[in-house]
Short mmCIF file of C-alpha atoms in Angstrom, two decimals:
data_model
loop_
_atom_site.label_atom_id
_atom_site.label_comp_id
_atom_site.label_asym_id
_atom_site.label_seq_id
_atom_site.Cartn_x
_atom_site.Cartn_y
_atom_site.Cartn_z
CA UNK A 230 -39.90 2.66 -70.58
CA UNK A 231 -42.31 5.63 -70.58
CA UNK A 232 -45.14 5.60 -73.05
CA UNK A 233 -46.00 8.63 -75.18
CA UNK A 234 -48.69 9.87 -72.79
CA UNK A 235 -46.40 9.72 -69.77
CA UNK A 236 -43.61 11.49 -71.67
CA UNK A 237 -45.91 14.35 -72.64
CA UNK A 238 -47.13 14.58 -69.05
CA UNK A 239 -43.58 14.87 -67.73
CA UNK A 240 -42.78 17.58 -70.26
CA UNK A 241 -45.90 19.48 -69.22
CA UNK A 242 -45.01 19.35 -65.51
CA UNK A 243 -41.43 20.41 -66.29
CA UNK A 244 -42.72 23.49 -68.12
CA UNK A 245 -44.99 24.34 -65.17
CA UNK A 246 -42.01 24.19 -62.82
CA UNK A 247 -39.99 26.49 -65.07
CA UNK A 248 -42.66 29.19 -65.45
CA UNK A 249 -41.96 30.93 -62.07
CA UNK A 250 -38.26 31.12 -62.94
CA UNK A 251 -39.04 32.58 -66.35
CA UNK A 252 -41.31 35.24 -64.83
CA UNK A 253 -38.77 36.15 -62.16
CA UNK A 254 -36.06 36.40 -64.79
CA UNK A 255 -37.86 38.97 -66.96
CA UNK A 256 -35.47 41.70 -67.96
CA UNK A 257 -35.65 45.03 -69.75
CA UNK A 258 -33.01 46.47 -72.08
CA UNK A 259 -31.42 49.85 -71.36
CA UNK A 260 -29.84 50.77 -74.74
CA UNK A 261 -28.44 54.17 -73.73
CA UNK A 262 -25.01 53.65 -72.18
CA UNK A 263 -25.23 56.87 -70.16
CA UNK A 264 -28.60 55.77 -68.76
CA UNK A 265 -26.93 52.49 -67.79
CA UNK A 266 -24.06 54.34 -66.16
CA UNK A 267 -26.36 56.57 -64.13
CA UNK A 268 -28.42 53.62 -62.93
CA UNK A 269 -25.26 51.94 -61.71
CA UNK A 270 -24.27 55.13 -59.88
CA UNK A 271 -27.53 55.02 -57.93
CA UNK A 272 -26.97 51.36 -57.10
CA UNK A 273 -29.28 49.76 -59.64
CA UNK A 274 -27.77 46.61 -61.07
CA UNK A 275 -27.26 46.61 -64.85
CA UNK A 276 -25.80 43.52 -66.50
CA UNK A 277 -25.08 43.34 -70.22
CA UNK A 278 -27.29 46.36 -70.78
CA UNK A 279 -30.25 44.78 -68.99
CA UNK A 280 -32.05 45.31 -65.69
CA UNK A 281 -34.08 42.77 -63.78
CA UNK A 282 -37.71 43.90 -63.66
CA UNK A 283 -38.42 42.41 -60.27
CA UNK A 284 -35.44 44.14 -58.66
CA UNK A 285 -36.65 47.65 -59.60
CA UNK A 286 -40.32 47.27 -58.66
CA UNK A 287 -39.76 48.93 -55.27
CA UNK A 288 -38.08 52.05 -56.70
CA UNK A 289 -40.23 55.18 -56.40
CA UNK A 290 -37.71 57.89 -57.32
CA UNK A 291 -35.20 58.22 -60.16
CA UNK A 292 -32.59 60.99 -60.14
CA UNK A 293 -31.05 61.04 -63.63
CA UNK A 294 -30.20 64.72 -64.09
CA UNK A 295 -27.10 65.97 -65.90
CA UNK A 296 -25.97 62.62 -67.26
CA UNK A 297 -25.87 63.15 -71.06
CA UNK A 298 -28.69 60.63 -71.49
CA UNK A 299 -30.21 60.61 -74.97
CA UNK A 300 -32.90 57.97 -74.43
CA UNK A 301 -34.89 56.73 -71.45
CA UNK A 302 -35.90 53.53 -73.22
CA UNK A 303 -36.25 50.91 -70.51
CA UNK A 304 -37.76 53.23 -67.91
CA UNK A 305 -41.02 51.31 -68.40
CA UNK A 306 -39.59 48.61 -66.11
CA UNK A 307 -39.89 51.04 -63.18
CA UNK A 308 -43.62 50.49 -62.87
CA UNK A 309 -43.91 52.05 -59.39
CA UNK A 310 -41.73 55.10 -59.88
CA UNK A 311 -43.43 58.32 -58.71
CA UNK A 312 -40.74 61.00 -59.10
CA UNK A 313 -38.42 61.40 -62.08
CA UNK A 314 -35.65 63.99 -62.35
CA UNK A 315 -34.24 63.82 -65.89
CA UNK A 316 -33.44 67.48 -66.52
CA UNK A 317 -30.23 68.69 -68.17
CA UNK A 318 -29.78 65.73 -70.48
CA UNK A 319 -30.00 65.23 -74.25
CA UNK A 320 -33.44 63.65 -74.48
CA UNK A 321 -35.43 64.13 -77.68
CA UNK A 322 -38.44 62.07 -76.61
CA UNK A 323 -40.23 61.53 -73.30
CA UNK A 324 -42.60 58.56 -73.15
CA UNK A 325 -43.76 57.76 -69.62
CA UNK A 326 -47.07 56.21 -70.61
CA UNK A 327 -46.05 52.88 -69.09
CA UNK A 328 -45.24 54.45 -65.71
CA UNK A 329 -48.78 55.01 -64.40
CA UNK A 330 -47.77 55.97 -60.86
CA UNK A 331 -45.71 59.05 -61.71
CA UNK A 332 -46.72 62.20 -59.85
CA UNK A 333 -43.72 64.49 -60.57
CA UNK A 334 -41.55 65.01 -63.64
CA UNK A 335 -38.69 67.46 -64.08
CA UNK A 336 -37.43 67.26 -67.66
CA UNK A 337 -36.32 70.84 -68.35
CA UNK A 338 -33.21 71.63 -70.40
CA UNK A 339 -33.36 68.81 -72.93
CA UNK A 340 -34.20 68.65 -76.65
CA UNK A 341 -37.61 67.02 -76.27
CA UNK A 342 -39.94 67.39 -79.25
CA UNK A 343 -42.19 64.36 -78.65
CA UNK A 344 -44.05 63.21 -75.53
CA UNK A 345 -46.52 60.55 -74.45
CA UNK A 346 -48.39 61.01 -71.16
CA UNK A 347 -51.47 59.04 -72.18
CA UNK A 348 -51.52 56.90 -69.04
CA UNK A 349 -50.23 59.36 -66.44
CA UNK A 350 -53.46 60.38 -64.73
CA UNK A 351 -51.69 60.68 -61.37
CA UNK A 352 -49.19 63.24 -62.64
CA UNK A 353 -49.42 66.40 -60.54
CA UNK A 354 -46.40 68.46 -61.62
CA UNK A 355 -44.91 68.53 -65.11
CA UNK A 356 -41.74 70.50 -65.68
CA UNK A 357 -40.70 70.41 -69.33
CA UNK A 358 -39.46 73.93 -70.01
CA UNK A 359 -36.50 74.75 -72.26
CA UNK A 360 -37.14 72.04 -74.82
CA UNK A 361 -38.28 71.87 -78.46
CA UNK A 362 -41.97 71.08 -78.09
CA UNK A 363 -44.25 72.26 -80.89
CA UNK A 364 -47.30 70.43 -79.50
CA UNK A 365 -48.31 68.89 -76.20
CA UNK A 366 -51.30 66.69 -75.39
CA UNK A 367 -52.35 67.23 -71.77
CA UNK A 368 -55.88 65.88 -72.12
CA UNK A 369 -55.24 62.73 -70.06
CA UNK A 370 -53.50 64.55 -67.20
CA UNK A 371 -56.58 65.08 -65.08
CA UNK A 372 -54.55 65.31 -61.87
CA UNK A 373 -52.17 68.01 -63.12
CA UNK A 374 -51.75 71.00 -60.78
CA UNK A 375 -48.53 72.69 -61.96
CA UNK A 376 -47.34 73.05 -65.55
CA UNK A 377 -43.98 74.44 -66.68
CA UNK A 378 -43.76 74.62 -70.49
CA UNK A 379 -42.02 77.96 -70.91
CA UNK A 380 -39.26 78.36 -73.50
CA UNK A 381 -40.54 75.89 -76.05
CA UNK A 382 -42.01 76.20 -79.55
CA UNK A 383 -45.65 75.48 -78.71
CA UNK A 384 -48.26 76.93 -81.06
CA UNK A 385 -51.33 75.75 -79.15
CA UNK A 386 -52.06 75.11 -75.48
CA UNK A 387 -55.28 73.42 -74.41
CA UNK A 388 -55.92 73.24 -70.66
CA UNK A 389 -59.67 72.63 -70.68
CA UNK A 390 -59.38 69.06 -69.36
CA UNK A 391 -57.00 69.98 -66.54
CA UNK A 392 -59.56 70.86 -63.88
CA UNK A 393 -57.07 70.81 -60.98
CA UNK A 394 -54.47 73.03 -62.61
CA UNK A 395 -53.32 75.97 -60.46
CA UNK A 396 -50.05 77.19 -62.03
CA UNK A 397 -49.26 77.74 -65.70
CA UNK A 398 -45.83 78.85 -66.94
CA UNK A 399 -46.09 79.15 -70.71
CA UNK A 400 -44.09 82.28 -71.57
CA UNK A 401 -41.63 82.36 -74.49
CA UNK A 402 -43.36 80.04 -76.95
CA UNK A 403 -44.95 80.49 -80.39
CA UNK A 404 -48.50 80.33 -79.09
CA UNK A 405 -51.32 81.33 -81.40
CA UNK A 406 -54.18 79.85 -79.34
CA UNK A 407 -54.63 79.23 -75.62
CA UNK A 408 -57.73 77.42 -74.41
CA UNK A 409 -57.58 77.81 -70.64
CA UNK A 410 -61.26 77.84 -69.70
CA UNK A 411 -61.20 74.90 -67.32
CA UNK A 412 -63.84 76.34 -65.00
CA UNK A 413 -61.59 77.78 -62.33
CA UNK A 414 -59.08 80.51 -61.47
CA UNK A 415 -55.34 79.94 -61.64
CA UNK A 416 -52.99 80.96 -58.84
CA UNK A 417 -50.34 81.78 -61.44
CA UNK A 418 -50.75 82.22 -65.18
CA UNK A 419 -48.12 83.65 -67.54
CA UNK A 420 -48.38 83.45 -71.35
CA UNK A 421 -46.26 86.51 -72.09
CA UNK A 422 -43.70 86.73 -74.88
CA UNK A 423 -45.96 85.01 -77.39
CA UNK A 424 -46.20 87.77 -80.03
CA UNK A 425 -48.73 85.95 -82.27
CA UNK A 426 -51.17 85.24 -79.46
CA UNK A 427 -54.28 87.40 -79.91
CA UNK A 428 -56.97 85.72 -77.83
CA UNK A 429 -56.82 83.74 -74.57
CA UNK A 430 -59.89 81.73 -73.69
CA UNK A 431 -60.38 82.03 -69.94
CA UNK A 432 -62.92 81.38 -67.17
CA UNK A 433 -63.24 84.88 -65.67
CA UNK A 434 -62.15 87.91 -67.69
CA UNK A 435 -62.07 90.39 -64.80
CA UNK A 436 -60.02 88.08 -62.58
CA UNK A 437 -57.66 87.31 -65.48
CA UNK A 438 -57.06 90.98 -66.25
CA UNK A 439 -56.16 91.63 -62.62
CA UNK A 440 -53.99 88.60 -62.00
CA UNK A 441 -52.63 86.98 -65.16
CA UNK A 442 -49.61 87.93 -67.29
CA UNK A 443 -49.87 88.35 -71.07
CA UNK A 444 -48.68 90.56 -73.92
CA UNK A 445 -50.54 93.77 -74.79
CA UNK A 446 -51.85 92.50 -78.13
CA UNK A 447 -53.54 89.49 -76.49
CA UNK A 448 -57.05 89.71 -75.06
CA UNK A 449 -58.94 87.56 -72.60
CA UNK A 450 -62.25 86.11 -73.77
CA UNK A 451 -64.82 83.57 -72.66
CA UNK A 452 -64.68 82.11 -76.16
CA UNK A 453 -62.11 82.78 -78.87
CA UNK A 454 -63.62 80.48 -81.48
#
């Protein structure tokens, strides 16, 4: 008969043996049924609304466009995904802060009004046009080169932290302020069709006047404040 100490020791060793199985069996819920359906279509196993975290670690690209998806909850399990196509869905929120390896996002033609890119420093191209954004925090996106935010409801656009940015598509918004003095010239810059925009803070006024697109009532300045 085992004494109390031996019994506790056996329980302890049993737990240690089970830990690897518990870790390997970690799963993430995918609540949106259309998200589940699309994952199955691209040969990702979904059982009882859950995916196995280990099985999706190798996935670097997700093509989810045109699938009537309302929520991407569960995408955080794809920790190594780099490219995400989720355009033409019914998303109202886009939180990719737990996907630190993303370099490319195409999320145009949704209903997105809330975003979280606080941990996406590798993101190079962000396409989020034709949504319902009223604000957008780009301060953490230090690797951003191309930005598509046209046809939203943005009132302010601050690009001062985006030192690598080359292309800005921000026409058809409700912009009142644009802070785009990030210390360099843009290859493409369009903030037209923002009737309340009066002043655009920019790096080089002469270059901006010759190359950038804006409305007549808006002026370029080194400092609008």
